[in-house]
Each structure stands twice: as structure tokens, then as C-alpha cells.
């Protein structure tokens, strides 16, 4: 079953047609003759491009219409760049132009773009190939027409900004048949001479055809091969040539090239004055610092002169030698005194002398013991005589006689009381009969014990026996015995005598 076609309105149809045209045709180039040119107050341009068999409606909207470099007129053959579209309200098919060129110039432009793309693909225009310009060139070679205004403009700017630079005109034709070859030959000769610090290619403004000599491929390659830096100043700011791309620097105009090549003398003079002031300030600062360092060095040298240092060292050496001699003498005197003391102590502690002293002391103790025993015996005899007299005074016979006399006196007392008294008297009489012997035995035992104590004291007084029991004897350096803590002072040196030798001690203060 056949499907019925969709019904469209005129606006829908025009919209579909416009979309189809714009998607199918990108930017295109159309060459034709202008006819029906219209310039409304809006600033837009409306015209038709035609040839022998057809025409197409065109429009160029503002502001692109104001960028045209040539006036439009009917009958002028142009090359239009733009896009196909459809004006929907009227259904008019038209070309919206982005740019217009004269038909002859368009061919040159296409040739220029093709050559530019090829050389750029080879890397001829890379920034890495560019040579730096000298900061202050001494000689500049200008390749331009000797009769044009370009050389006058360049010389005027150079004399105004930096008249010290040398400028040489290298005359070449700047347009016409064979101009490119002559420019290339002069450029190669100037570069080979090595006379110039920088070369300038300069020309005034003109059409693309007028500037075509500077779009020569051989010239572009010669510029890129130069050892000397090359500045291109061709045409006006909007004019572009292959020489501009191949050169090390492109200047918008010849006058601008002259300003870029040399510094301004007045600015340079101000910079030099500023640098001179800074240099003077730095020089003064460095001189001041050097003078200060010199002064400090002189003061150090004056304070540390070799003669003074030698004299000071000699004086210190003499004082040290004196202190050393004094210390040695004092140490020798002290050592001799200590040696004499030790000799005296040693001599005083000889076994023979100690044995003689102990024997003499034992003899004295024995004599004292014998004397004590004799005196004790004498005292005992006297006390014994007294006791005998007392005993005789209490003889039983005499006591019995006294008792009888007392009994006679007491006969009147009861008999029982007399018997008790008599019994007590008998007991006392028995005790009195035993007392003299017991008393004498007790006294003898007492004297024996005393004699044994004296013997033990005599043995304990022996020095060797005392030291053998773990005791020590403290002596001063001079040999005196230390008997109390009050006999010494803090810091004093002592000797401790032990059973098998001596120890050197020093007294420390207590808390």
C-alpha cells in the first residue's frame, strides 16, 4: 500500500531547504561579475554574481562590508568567499559573503596561500630557526629602492633615535620583472660580506600584485638561510608576504623597523645615568665596606702583633716555669718531710724496739703486780691481826664468862626467856667459830681474781694483740695519735695503722 506523501507548508518547506543547503555546502568560493549592487542605509550590501549563463543572489552584511579594501561597482569581477543559504520569508536562494577579492588578486592569493602552507610544513617559518637581533647594532644594511620614501623614513628615525649607528643603502628594485632575483642576489652578497650586524628588507604599501616580488619562494629560502639577522618591513601593517614569515622579525612598517632596531638615545642616556649612579653608589658602598674591613683588620693586627704576642707568650712561659719550679720544690720538700716522717715512724715501729718496749712495760707491770700483791698481803696480815684480836675478844671462854655474868644479872627473868637467849647465844657462838676461816678464804679468792684481771689487762695493752682483734690506730702525718674527733680538721690527711699495713685517709666534713 502506497504511503501518502506528507503535506508541508511553505515555511516548513523553506526551512527544510535551508537546512539541507547549509549542511550540504560548507564555505565555498564563487567567481563572477557584480550586478544590481544595492547599498541600503543599514550598511549591508546586496548584489548578484553572474556569468554568461546564470546568476546568484548575494548579500554581505555589516561589519564585514566595511572591511573591503577596494570599492565595489557593477561590472567588477570579484572572488566571493561565503556559504549557501535560503532566505525563508521569500524563498530566495542566496550566497552570504564573508569576504570579497578582485578576481585577478584572488588567483595570486590562492597561489600565496598554497606556497605559504608548503613552506610552513617544511618548517621554514619555525620560531626555533629565528636568529636574535643585536641589542646595539653598529652597521645596518637596508635593501630598498633608493628613490622611494622608505629610505628617507628609515634614515630619519635612525638619526633621531640613535645617530651613532652606521646605515648603508643596498639599492634593489622592489617590484616588477626580475625584482625578486635582484633582491635575493643583493641579500646573499650582503650576508656573505659579514659587514652588517642586521639587514632590513623594506618597501612601501601596495596591492598583493605590487608586493609579489617578496612572495618569491627562492627569496624566502634565501632569507631563512642567512647568517645575518633579517628584518622584514614590507607594505603596511595589513600587508603580509612570505618574506615576513621567513625573516627573523616582522615590522609593521619601515619606520617601525627602524625603531625596533636601535634604542632611543635619550632613553639610553637616562639608563646610563641611572646605571652610573647605581655604579657610583655600589662603588662607594664597596669602598666603605673595604675601608671598614681594612680598619678592623688593622685593629686585629695591631692587637695581635707578633712581637706583642711573642712577648706575652714569653711572659706566660716564664711565669709557668716559675710556678713549675716552685711546685717542684714544694713537692720535693713535702716528699722529703714525709720521707723523714715515714722513716721515723718506721724506725719507731721496728719489731725489736716494739718488743723491747713491751718487755719493759711487762717488767714494769710485773713489778707493779708484785708490789701490789705484797701490799695486799701486808694489808691482809694487818686486817688478820685485827680480826684475831677481835676473835680473841670474842673467845668462847670469855664470851661464856660474860654470859655467866649476865646470866647472874638476869636470873630474876623467867627461865624460858633465858633458855631462848641462851640458844641464840649458842648459835652466834657457833657462827663466830666458823667466821675466821671463811673470811680468810674469801679474801684470798678476791686477790686471785684481781691478779688474773691485771694479767689480762697486761695482755690487752699489747699493741699487736689489739690490732689483731680488728682495731686500728689513727695517726697524724707527724705521728701523733688521734684520740678524739675534735683533734682533726676537715681536709686533714691521716694514717690508719692496721694489723697488716697502713691506709692513707682524708677527713671529710659531716652533714
Tab-separated table of C-alpha atoms in Angstrom:
chain	number	residue	atom	x	y	z
A	1	UNK	CA	0.000	0.000	0.000
A	2	UNK	CA	1.476	3.271	-1.064
A	3	UNK	CA	2.134	5.799	1.661
A	4	UNK	CA	0.725	9.223	1.041
A	5	UNK	CA	3.411	11.993	0.990
A	6	UNK	CA	3.498	14.345	3.957
A	7	UNK	CA	1.864	17.704	3.367
A	8	UNK	CA	4.201	20.654	4.059
A	9	UNK	CA	3.558	24.297	4.472
A	10	UNK	CA	5.705	26.835	2.575
A	11	UNK	CA	7.540	27.797	5.738
A	12	UNK	CA	8.270	24.148	6.526
A	13	UNK	CA	9.487	23.586	3.010
A	14	UNK	CA	11.778	26.626	3.083
A	15	UNK	CA	13.166	25.570	6.483
A	16	UNK	CA	13.947	22.080	5.224
A	17	UNK	CA	15.549	23.512	2.078
A	18	UNK	CA	17.698	25.960	4.083
A	19	UNK	CA	18.874	23.234	6.428
A	20	UNK	CA	19.686	20.949	3.513
A	21	UNK	CA	21.662	23.662	1.708
A	22	UNK	CA	23.654	24.794	4.728
A	23	UNK	CA	24.537	21.203	5.720
A	24	UNK	CA	25.471	20.178	2.184
A	25	UNK	CA	27.611	23.173	1.208
A	26	UNK	CA	30.384	24.407	3.548
A	27	UNK	CA	32.242	27.642	2.805
A	28	UNK	CA	32.760	27.973	-0.960
A	29	UNK	CA	34.452	30.325	-3.413
A	30	UNK	CA	32.426	31.802	-6.278
A	31	UNK	CA	33.878	33.978	-9.048
A	32	UNK	CA	31.584	36.246	-11.055
A	33	UNK	CA	30.662	39.746	-12.172
A	34	UNK	CA	28.796	42.114	-9.864
A	35	UNK	CA	25.417	43.371	-10.993
A	36	UNK	CA	22.440	45.020	-9.299
A	37	UNK	CA	24.633	46.435	-6.465
A	38	UNK	CA	22.494	47.953	-3.683
A	39	UNK	CA	23.732	49.926	-0.645
A	40	UNK	CA	20.860	50.475	1.855
A	41	UNK	CA	21.217	52.697	4.940
A	42	UNK	CA	21.765	49.633	7.146
A	43	UNK	CA	25.293	49.246	5.740
A	44	UNK	CA	24.619	45.833	4.207
A	45	UNK	CA	25.470	45.124	0.571
A	46	UNK	CA	23.111	43.302	-1.790
A	47	UNK	CA	24.143	42.275	-5.329
A	48	UNK	CA	24.182	39.438	-7.803
A	49	UNK	CA	27.107	37.446	-9.203
A	50	UNK	CA	26.632	36.392	-12.792
A	51	UNK	CA	28.395	34.801	-15.677
A	52	UNK	CA	27.286	34.140	-19.284
A	53	UNK	CA	24.570	31.617	-18.333
A	54	UNK	CA	23.378	32.225	-14.734
A	55	UNK	CA	23.364	34.448	-11.705
A	56	UNK	CA	23.047	34.034	-7.929
A	57	UNK	CA	21.757	36.477	-5.341
A	58	UNK	CA	24.436	37.608	-2.798
A	59	UNK	CA	24.427	39.506	0.481
A	60	UNK	CA	27.328	40.903	2.552
A	61	UNK	CA	26.302	42.074	5.971
A	62	UNK	CA	27.812	44.725	8.191
A	63	UNK	CA	30.524	44.926	9.574
A	64	UNK	CA	32.236	42.662	7.006
A	65	UNK	CA	31.091	45.053	4.278
A	66	UNK	CA	33.205	47.770	5.915
A	67	UNK	CA	36.410	45.728	5.734
A	68	UNK	CA	36.629	45.807	1.955
A	69	UNK	CA	39.915	47.235	0.651
A	70	UNK	CA	38.528	48.222	-2.737
A	71	UNK	CA	35.289	49.911	-3.843
A	72	UNK	CA	32.521	47.750	-5.393
A	73	UNK	CA	30.801	48.655	-8.637
A	74	UNK	CA	28.633	46.954	-11.190
A	75	UNK	CA	30.637	45.066	-13.758
A	76	UNK	CA	33.587	44.399	-11.373
A	77	UNK	CA	34.747	40.798	-11.449
A	78	UNK	CA	35.299	39.512	-7.903
A	79	UNK	CA	36.025	36.306	-5.980
A	80	UNK	CA	33.458	35.803	-3.211
A	81	UNK	CA	34.005	33.536	-0.190
A	82	UNK	CA	30.863	32.548	1.703
A	83	UNK	CA	28.119	29.978	2.401
A	84	UNK	CA	24.898	28.948	0.602
A	85	UNK	CA	21.608	29.587	2.429
A	86	UNK	CA	17.892	30.264	1.764
A	87	UNK	CA	16.042	33.386	2.815
A	88	UNK	CA	12.930	31.696	4.173
A	89	UNK	CA	10.355	34.576	4.072
A	90	UNK	CA	10.672	34.837	0.250
A	91	UNK	CA	12.234	31.500	-0.541
A	92	UNK	CA	15.191	33.234	-2.211
A	93	UNK	CA	18.338	31.173	-2.772
A	94	UNK	CA	21.418	33.339	-1.950
A	95	UNK	CA	25.120	33.390	-1.130
A	96	UNK	CA	26.074	35.136	2.151
A	97	UNK	CA	29.583	36.541	1.515
A	98	UNK	CA	32.279	36.696	4.206
A	99	UNK	CA	34.958	38.328	2.018
A	100	UNK	CA	35.421	39.724	-1.499
A	101	UNK	CA	38.567	39.948	-3.587
A	102	UNK	CA	39.201	41.196	-7.037
A	103	UNK	CA	39.263	38.283	-9.411
A	104	UNK	CA	42.911	38.650	-10.517
A	105	UNK	CA	44.148	39.102	-6.951
A	106	UNK	CA	42.237	36.055	-5.896
A	107	UNK	CA	44.417	33.812	-8.030
A	108	UNK	CA	47.521	35.342	-6.577
A	109	UNK	CA	46.087	34.913	-3.107
A	110	UNK	CA	45.438	31.231	-3.699
A	111	UNK	CA	48.958	30.766	-5.021
A	112	UNK	CA	50.293	32.658	-1.969
A	113	UNK	CA	48.339	30.508	0.492
A	114	UNK	CA	49.431	27.283	-1.200
A	115	UNK	CA	53.126	28.293	-1.160
A	116	UNK	CA	52.875	29.507	2.408
A	117	UNK	CA	51.342	26.202	3.552
A	118	UNK	CA	54.064	24.184	1.793
A	119	UNK	CA	56.953	26.206	3.226
A	120	UNK	CA	55.391	26.188	6.660
A	121	UNK	CA	55.063	22.407	6.504
A	122	UNK	CA	58.800	22.242	5.772
A	123	UNK	CA	59.478	24.202	8.999
A	124	UNK	CA	60.893	27.225	7.162
A	125	UNK	CA	58.899	29.616	9.347
A	126	UNK	CA	59.518	27.886	12.739
A	127	UNK	CA	60.416	30.148	15.632
A	128	UNK	CA	63.317	27.858	16.512
A	129	UNK	CA	65.056	28.977	13.272
A	130	UNK	CA	64.812	32.657	14.126
A	131	UNK	CA	68.064	34.473	14.942
A	132	UNK	CA	68.163	37.026	17.804
A	133	UNK	CA	68.729	40.658	16.846
A	134	UNK	CA	71.750	42.517	18.247
A	135	UNK	CA	70.904	44.808	21.154
A	136	UNK	CA	73.039	47.648	19.756
A	137	UNK	CA	73.927	47.172	16.060
A	138	UNK	CA	76.910	49.137	14.715
A	139	UNK	CA	76.105	48.824	10.971
A	140	UNK	CA	72.735	48.269	9.297
A	141	UNK	CA	72.193	47.333	5.637
A	142	UNK	CA	68.849	48.461	4.114
A	143	UNK	CA	67.661	46.692	0.949
A	144	UNK	CA	65.089	49.001	-0.680
A	145	UNK	CA	64.531	51.408	-3.539
A	146	UNK	CA	66.953	54.361	-3.487
A	147	UNK	CA	64.281	56.777	-4.764
A	148	UNK	CA	61.329	55.899	-2.544
A	149	UNK	CA	60.161	57.450	0.705
A	150	UNK	CA	61.037	54.296	2.625
A	151	UNK	CA	64.784	55.001	2.892
A	152	UNK	CA	64.120	58.575	3.976
A	153	UNK	CA	61.748	57.427	6.708
A	154	UNK	CA	64.254	54.858	7.956
A	155	UNK	CA	67.171	57.322	7.998
A	156	UNK	CA	65.058	59.964	9.744
A	157	UNK	CA	64.062	57.582	12.549
A	158	UNK	CA	67.616	56.251	12.959
A	159	UNK	CA	69.153	59.776	13.128
A	160	UNK	CA	66.553	60.795	15.679
A	161	UNK	CA	66.837	57.723	17.908
A	162	UNK	CA	70.492	56.693	17.573
A	163	UNK	CA	72.678	58.710	15.166
A	164	UNK	CA	75.793	56.719	16.065
A	165	UNK	CA	74.719	53.699	14.058
A	166	UNK	CA	76.100	53.376	10.502
A	167	UNK	CA	73.477	52.842	7.770
A	168	UNK	CA	74.240	51.632	4.244
A	169	UNK	CA	71.703	51.630	1.425
A	170	UNK	CA	71.730	48.478	-0.705
A	171	UNK	CA	69.630	49.566	-3.737
A	172	UNK	CA	67.287	46.972	-5.241
A	173	UNK	CA	64.055	47.147	-7.292
A	174	UNK	CA	61.054	46.398	-5.068
A	175	UNK	CA	58.547	45.342	-7.739
A	176	UNK	CA	58.366	44.349	-11.385
A	177	UNK	CA	60.007	41.739	-13.558
A	178	UNK	CA	63.181	40.262	-12.027
A	179	UNK	CA	62.863	42.208	-8.764
A	180	UNK	CA	62.807	39.032	-6.639
A	181	UNK	CA	66.034	37.698	-8.200
A	182	UNK	CA	67.879	41.000	-7.696
A	183	UNK	CA	66.699	41.281	-4.105
A	184	UNK	CA	67.873	37.681	-3.443
A	185	UNK	CA	71.292	38.319	-5.023
A	186	UNK	CA	71.859	41.533	-3.018
A	187	UNK	CA	70.739	39.797	0.195
A	188	UNK	CA	73.132	36.884	-0.295
A	189	UNK	CA	76.031	39.213	-1.127
A	190	UNK	CA	75.409	41.394	1.929
A	191	UNK	CA	75.172	38.336	4.190
A	192	UNK	CA	78.361	36.847	2.739
A	193	UNK	CA	80.320	40.104	3.262
A	194	UNK	CA	79.902	39.981	7.042
A	195	UNK	CA	79.868	43.803	7.208
A	196	UNK	CA	76.421	44.178	8.687
A	197	UNK	CA	75.004	43.380	12.110
A	198	UNK	CA	71.445	43.300	10.695
A	199	UNK	CA	69.779	43.517	7.250
A	200	UNK	CA	66.431	45.217	6.517
A	201	UNK	CA	64.082	44.397	3.624
A	202	UNK	CA	61.799	47.422	3.225
A	203	UNK	CA	59.103	48.539	0.850
A	204	UNK	CA	56.051	50.794	0.948
A	205	UNK	CA	52.450	49.592	0.791
A	206	UNK	CA	50.666	48.293	-2.305
A	207	UNK	CA	48.413	45.598	-3.654
A	208	UNK	CA	49.197	41.908	-3.489
A	209	UNK	CA	50.418	42.075	-7.068
A	210	UNK	CA	52.723	45.010	-6.230
A	211	UNK	CA	54.226	43.059	-3.305
A	212	UNK	CA	54.526	39.806	-5.228
A	213	UNK	CA	58.306	40.045	-5.556
A	214	UNK	CA	58.546	39.423	-1.775
A	215	UNK	CA	56.430	36.260	-2.090
A	216	UNK	CA	59.087	34.524	-4.173
A	217	UNK	CA	59.951	31.048	-2.864
A	218	UNK	CA	63.676	31.400	-3.642
A	219	UNK	CA	63.800	34.723	-1.799
A	220	UNK	CA	62.042	33.220	1.225
A	221	UNK	CA	64.559	30.352	1.333
A	222	UNK	CA	67.486	32.806	0.940
A	223	UNK	CA	66.175	34.862	3.913
A	224	UNK	CA	65.889	31.719	6.061
A	225	UNK	CA	69.452	30.659	5.091
A	226	UNK	CA	71.093	33.989	6.035
A	227	UNK	CA	73.579	34.076	8.910
A	228	UNK	CA	72.945	37.757	9.486
A	229	UNK	CA	69.602	38.549	11.194
A	230	UNK	CA	66.992	39.854	8.719
A	231	UNK	CA	64.118	42.260	9.483
A	232	UNK	CA	61.194	42.449	7.009
A	233	UNK	CA	59.258	45.757	6.790
A	234	UNK	CA	57.135	45.302	3.665
A	235	UNK	CA	53.972	47.318	2.983
A	236	UNK	CA	51.523	48.438	5.599
A	237	UNK	CA	50.513	46.659	8.776
A	238	UNK	CA	47.785	44.686	6.956
A	239	UNK	CA	50.112	43.557	4.181
A	240	UNK	CA	51.673	40.136	4.669
A	241	UNK	CA	54.300	38.420	2.491
A	242	UNK	CA	56.357	35.231	2.615
A	243	UNK	CA	59.411	37.379	3.345
A	244	UNK	CA	57.697	38.465	6.582
A	245	UNK	CA	57.269	34.847	7.672
A	246	UNK	CA	60.839	33.847	6.710
A	247	UNK	CA	62.519	36.865	8.340
A	248	UNK	CA	63.756	36.850	11.927
A	249	UNK	CA	61.491	39.809	12.759
A	250	UNK	CA	58.465	41.323	11.000
A	251	UNK	CA	57.905	45.064	11.454
A	252	UNK	CA	54.501	46.563	10.616
A	253	UNK	CA	56.126	49.480	8.701
A	254	UNK	CA	59.660	50.563	7.677
A	255	UNK	CA	59.616	53.305	10.330
A	256	UNK	CA	58.643	50.770	12.982
A	257	UNK	CA	61.549	48.567	11.832
A	258	UNK	CA	63.987	51.438	12.413
A	259	UNK	CA	62.568	51.964	15.921
A	260	UNK	CA	62.851	48.253	16.722
A	261	UNK	CA	66.470	48.036	15.566
A	262	UNK	CA	68.096	50.766	17.677
A	263	UNK	CA	67.434	52.074	21.186
A	264	UNK	CA	66.371	55.612	21.871
A	265	UNK	CA	69.470	57.662	22.675
A	266	UNK	CA	67.697	59.767	25.286
A	267	UNK	CA	66.277	56.691	26.973
A	268	UNK	CA	69.695	55.049	26.739
A	269	UNK	CA	71.309	58.169	28.224
A	270	UNK	CA	68.853	58.081	31.119
A	271	UNK	CA	69.543	54.380	31.628
A	272	UNK	CA	73.283	55.048	31.516
A	273	UNK	CA	72.897	57.875	34.045
A	274	UNK	CA	70.880	55.589	36.303
A	275	UNK	CA	73.431	52.822	35.908
A	276	UNK	CA	76.260	55.290	36.585
A	277	UNK	CA	74.534	56.441	39.763
A	278	UNK	CA	73.993	52.843	40.839
A	279	UNK	CA	77.597	52.018	39.981
A	280	UNK	CA	78.840	55.019	41.950
A	281	UNK	CA	76.655	54.057	44.898
A	282	UNK	CA	77.835	50.437	44.740
A	283	UNK	CA	81.454	51.581	44.404
A	284	UNK	CA	81.106	53.874	47.430
A	285	UNK	CA	79.405	51.121	49.375
A	286	UNK	CA	82.104	48.593	48.479
A	287	UNK	CA	84.829	51.123	49.260
A	288	UNK	CA	83.256	51.862	52.623
A	289	UNK	CA	82.963	48.162	53.403
A	290	UNK	CA	86.545	47.609	52.237
A	291	UNK	CA	87.709	50.515	54.414
A	292	UNK	CA	85.814	49.090	57.389
A	293	UNK	CA	87.298	45.653	56.796
A	294	UNK	CA	90.726	47.254	56.464
A	295	UNK	CA	90.237	49.136	59.740
A	296	UNK	CA	89.088	46.004	61.532
A	297	UNK	CA	91.979	44.032	60.084
A	298	UNK	CA	94.426	46.746	61.154
A	299	UNK	CA	92.962	46.765	64.666
A	300	UNK	CA	93.196	42.987	64.859
A	301	UNK	CA	96.730	43.101	63.523
A	302	UNK	CA	97.629	45.853	65.979
A	303	UNK	CA	96.069	43.896	68.832
A	304	UNK	CA	97.762	40.689	67.731
A	305	UNK	CA	101.164	41.918	66.575
A	306	UNK	CA	103.690	39.090	66.536
A	307	UNK	CA	106.090	40.992	68.826
A	308	UNK	CA	103.390	41.577	71.427
A	309	UNK	CA	102.144	38.020	71.134
A	310	UNK	CA	105.690	36.660	71.438
A	311	UNK	CA	106.377	38.889	74.442
A	312	UNK	CA	103.096	37.849	76.032
A	313	UNK	CA	103.779	34.181	75.345
A	314	UNK	CA	107.330	34.556	76.698
A	315	UNK	CA	105.989	36.191	79.865
A	316	UNK	CA	103.402	33.464	80.277
A	317	UNK	CA	106.116	30.850	79.697
A	318	UNK	CA	108.370	32.457	82.326
A	319	UNK	CA	105.526	32.571	84.835
A	320	UNK	CA	104.641	28.978	84.094
A	321	UNK	CA	108.301	27.969	84.528
A	322	UNK	CA	108.440	29.783	87.883
A	323	UNK	CA	105.234	28.127	89.026
A	324	UNK	CA	106.599	24.776	87.883
A	325	UNK	CA	109.901	25.266	89.749
A	326	UNK	CA	108.057	26.383	92.881
A	327	UNK	CA	105.683	23.458	92.664
A	328	UNK	CA	108.551	21.010	92.133
A	329	UNK	CA	110.448	22.441	95.119
A	330	UNK	CA	107.369	22.299	97.296
A	331	UNK	CA	106.660	18.760	96.212
A	332	UNK	CA	110.291	17.788	96.911
A	333	UNK	CA	110.225	19.431	100.343
A	334	UNK	CA	106.949	17.763	101.147
A	335	UNK	CA	108.220	14.428	99.880
A	336	UNK	CA	111.407	14.761	101.970
A	337	UNK	CA	109.443	15.699	105.082
A	338	UNK	CA	107.078	12.812	104.516
A	339	UNK	CA	110.039	10.519	103.918
A	340	UNK	CA	111.676	11.640	107.153
A	341	UNK	CA	108.392	11.168	108.979
A	342	UNK	CA	107.878	7.767	107.475
A	343	UNK	CA	111.444	6.873	108.369
A	344	UNK	CA	110.853	7.978	111.948
A	345	UNK	CA	107.585	6.092	112.066
A	346	UNK	CA	109.271	3.047	110.585
A	347	UNK	CA	112.112	3.283	112.988
A	348	UNK	CA	109.648	3.774	115.824
A	349	UNK	CA	107.723	0.693	114.717
A	350	UNK	CA	110.688	-1.695	114.393
A	351	UNK	CA	109.828	-5.123	115.912
A	352	UNK	CA	112.931	-5.126	118.106
A	353	UNK	CA	112.089	-1.729	119.547
A	354	UNK	CA	108.440	-2.639	119.988
A	355	UNK	CA	109.431	-5.932	121.654
A	356	UNK	CA	111.869	-4.117	123.960
A	357	UNK	CA	109.197	-1.556	124.846
A	358	UNK	CA	106.644	-4.305	125.507
A	359	UNK	CA	109.150	-6.295	127.608
A	360	UNK	CA	109.976	-3.189	129.594
A	361	UNK	CA	106.288	-2.481	130.084
A	362	UNK	CA	105.670	-6.118	131.093
A	363	UNK	CA	108.510	-5.882	133.584
A	364	UNK	CA	107.002	-2.709	134.982
A	365	UNK	CA	103.595	-4.354	135.215
A	366	UNK	CA	105.128	-7.389	136.908
A	367	UNK	CA	106.861	-5.164	139.418
A	368	UNK	CA	103.671	-3.257	139.976
A	369	UNK	CA	101.820	-6.587	140.394
A	370	UNK	CA	104.402	-7.891	142.901
A	371	UNK	CA	104.297	-4.622	144.775
A	372	UNK	CA	100.515	-4.726	144.752
A	373	UNK	CA	100.455	-8.320	145.923
A	374	UNK	CA	102.937	-7.596	148.753
A	375	UNK	CA	100.979	-4.562	149.772
A	376	UNK	CA	97.805	-6.597	149.604
A	377	UNK	CA	99.346	-9.340	151.721
A	378	UNK	CA	100.611	-6.787	154.191
A	379	UNK	CA	97.175	-5.258	154.395
A	380	UNK	CA	95.683	-8.697	154.742
A	381	UNK	CA	98.047	-9.522	157.642
A	382	UNK	CA	97.127	-6.311	159.386
A	383	UNK	CA	93.425	-6.984	158.868
A	384	UNK	CA	94.047	-10.581	160.010
A	385	UNK	CA	95.708	-9.375	163.211
A	386	UNK	CA	92.787	-7.100	163.819
A	387	UNK	CA	90.419	-9.952	163.151
A	388	UNK	CA	92.389	-12.220	165.531
A	389	UNK	CA	92.203	-9.595	168.217
A	390	UNK	CA	88.501	-9.280	167.556
A	391	UNK	CA	88.199	-13.065	167.602
A	392	UNK	CA	90.115	-13.353	170.809
A	393	UNK	CA	87.883	-10.698	172.179
A	394	UNK	CA	85.035	-12.999	171.350
A	395	UNK	CA	86.665	-16.241	172.636
A	396	UNK	CA	84.043	-18.726	173.870
A	397	UNK	CA	85.564	-18.770	177.295
A	398	UNK	CA	85.482	-15.050	177.592
A	399	UNK	CA	82.067	-14.927	175.976
A	400	UNK	CA	80.887	-17.638	178.340
A	401	UNK	CA	82.244	-15.717	181.292
A	402	UNK	CA	80.414	-12.619	180.106
A	403	UNK	CA	77.279	-14.639	179.561
A	404	UNK	CA	77.514	-16.097	183.005
A	405	UNK	CA	77.903	-12.658	184.421
A	406	UNK	CA	74.927	-11.507	182.502
A	407	UNK	CA	73.001	-14.628	183.495
A	408	UNK	CA	73.679	-13.856	187.053
A	409	UNK	CA	72.345	-10.435	186.379
A	410	UNK	CA	69.305	-11.828	184.606
A	411	UNK	CA	68.370	-14.605	186.994
A	412	UNK	CA	65.288	-12.830	188.021
A	413	UNK	CA	63.891	-13.202	184.380
A	414	UNK	CA	61.794	-16.234	183.544
A	415	UNK	CA	63.554	-19.422	182.767
A	416	UNK	CA	62.009	-19.802	179.254
A	417	UNK	CA	63.288	-16.435	178.148
A	418	UNK	CA	66.693	-17.281	179.477
A	419	UNK	CA	66.736	-20.508	177.532
A	420	UNK	CA	65.854	-18.678	174.266
A	421	UNK	CA	68.545	-16.163	174.893
A	422	UNK	CA	70.998	-18.929	175.655
A	423	UNK	CA	70.065	-20.724	172.442
A	424	UNK	CA	70.615	-17.570	170.367
A	425	UNK	CA	73.950	-17.039	172.032
A	426	UNK	CA	74.986	-20.626	171.288
A	427	UNK	CA	74.109	-20.124	167.587
A	428	UNK	CA	76.090	-16.916	167.432
A	429	UNK	CA	78.957	-18.671	169.147
A	430	UNK	CA	78.892	-21.424	166.531
A	431	UNK	CA	78.884	-18.855	163.759
A	432	UNK	CA	81.738	-16.963	165.329
A	433	UNK	CA	83.691	-20.113	165.476
A	434	UNK	CA	83.367	-20.619	161.684
A	435	UNK	CA	83.829	-16.978	160.504
A	436	UNK	CA	87.627	-16.523	160.607
A	437	UNK	CA	88.345	-19.366	158.201
A	438	UNK	CA	85.594	-18.394	155.724
A	439	UNK	CA	86.665	-14.760	155.776
A	440	UNK	CA	90.265	-15.625	155.081
A	441	UNK	CA	89.209	-17.878	152.151
A	442	UNK	CA	87.049	-15.135	150.660
A	443	UNK	CA	89.845	-12.582	150.839
A	444	UNK	CA	92.308	-14.911	149.147
A	445	UNK	CA	89.828	-15.640	146.359
A	446	UNK	CA	89.340	-11.899	145.834
A	447	UNK	CA	93.065	-11.272	145.463
A	448	UNK	CA	93.433	-14.136	142.975
A	449	UNK	CA	90.692	-12.736	140.805
A	450	UNK	CA	92.331	-9.325	140.903
A	451	UNK	CA	95.660	-10.792	139.878
A	452	UNK	CA	94.041	-12.530	136.896
A	453	UNK	CA	92.410	-9.229	135.812
A	454	UNK	CA	95.759	-7.487	135.958
A	455	UNK	CA	97.287	-10.207	133.813
A	456	UNK	CA	94.512	-9.839	131.239
A	457	UNK	CA	94.982	-6.059	131.225
A	458	UNK	CA	98.658	-6.574	130.684
A	459	UNK	CA	97.947	-8.786	127.655
A	460	UNK	CA	95.323	-6.364	126.302
A	461	UNK	CA	97.769	-3.469	126.411
A	462	UNK	CA	99.975	-5.120	123.896
A	463	UNK	CA	99.630	-3.235	120.549
A	464	UNK	CA	99.848	-6.294	118.347
A	465	UNK	CA	97.127	-8.075	120.268
A	466	UNK	CA	94.903	-5.019	119.969
A	467	UNK	CA	95.404	-4.743	116.187
A	468	UNK	CA	94.893	-8.484	115.785
A	469	UNK	CA	91.367	-8.119	117.212
A	470	UNK	CA	90.408	-5.783	114.243
A	471	UNK	CA	91.169	-2.421	115.841
A	472	UNK	CA	93.186	0.353	114.165
A	473	UNK	CA	95.227	3.286	115.385
A	474	UNK	CA	94.735	6.736	113.773
A	475	UNK	CA	97.897	8.795	113.453
A	476	UNK	CA	98.548	12.247	112.045
A	477	UNK	CA	101.132	12.845	109.366
A	478	UNK	CA	103.623	13.769	112.104
A	479	UNK	CA	102.898	10.554	114.049
A	480	UNK	CA	100.658	11.859	116.868
A	481	UNK	CA	97.839	9.529	117.947
A	482	UNK	CA	94.311	10.819	117.254
A	483	UNK	CA	92.228	10.221	120.373
A	484	UNK	CA	89.154	12.344	119.591
A	485	UNK	CA	87.156	13.693	116.611
A	486	UNK	CA	87.979	17.176	117.869
A	487	UNK	CA	91.688	16.599	117.252
A	488	UNK	CA	91.367	16.752	113.452
A	489	UNK	CA	90.141	19.286	110.874
A	490	UNK	CA	88.244	18.733	107.555
A	491	UNK	CA	90.632	18.043	104.717
A	492	UNK	CA	93.447	16.896	107.037
A	493	UNK	CA	95.319	13.763	105.955
A	494	UNK	CA	95.702	10.847	108.451
A	495	UNK	CA	97.241	7.389	108.580
A	496	UNK	CA	95.338	4.350	109.829
A	497	UNK	CA	97.585	1.636	111.206
A	498	UNK	CA	96.139	-1.893	110.829
A	499	UNK	CA	97.321	-5.389	111.563
A	500	UNK	CA	98.986	-5.864	108.137
A	501	UNK	CA	99.786	-2.297	106.965
A	502	UNK	CA	98.700	1.362	106.793
A	503	UNK	CA	95.990	3.307	104.952
A	504	UNK	CA	96.104	6.970	103.786
A	505	UNK	CA	92.925	8.828	104.797
A	506	UNK	CA	91.477	12.322	104.391
A	507	UNK	CA	88.976	13.891	106.782
A	508	UNK	CA	85.643	14.853	105.138
A	509	UNK	CA	83.155	17.231	106.739
A	510	UNK	CA	79.945	15.689	108.084
A	511	UNK	CA	76.398	16.944	107.497
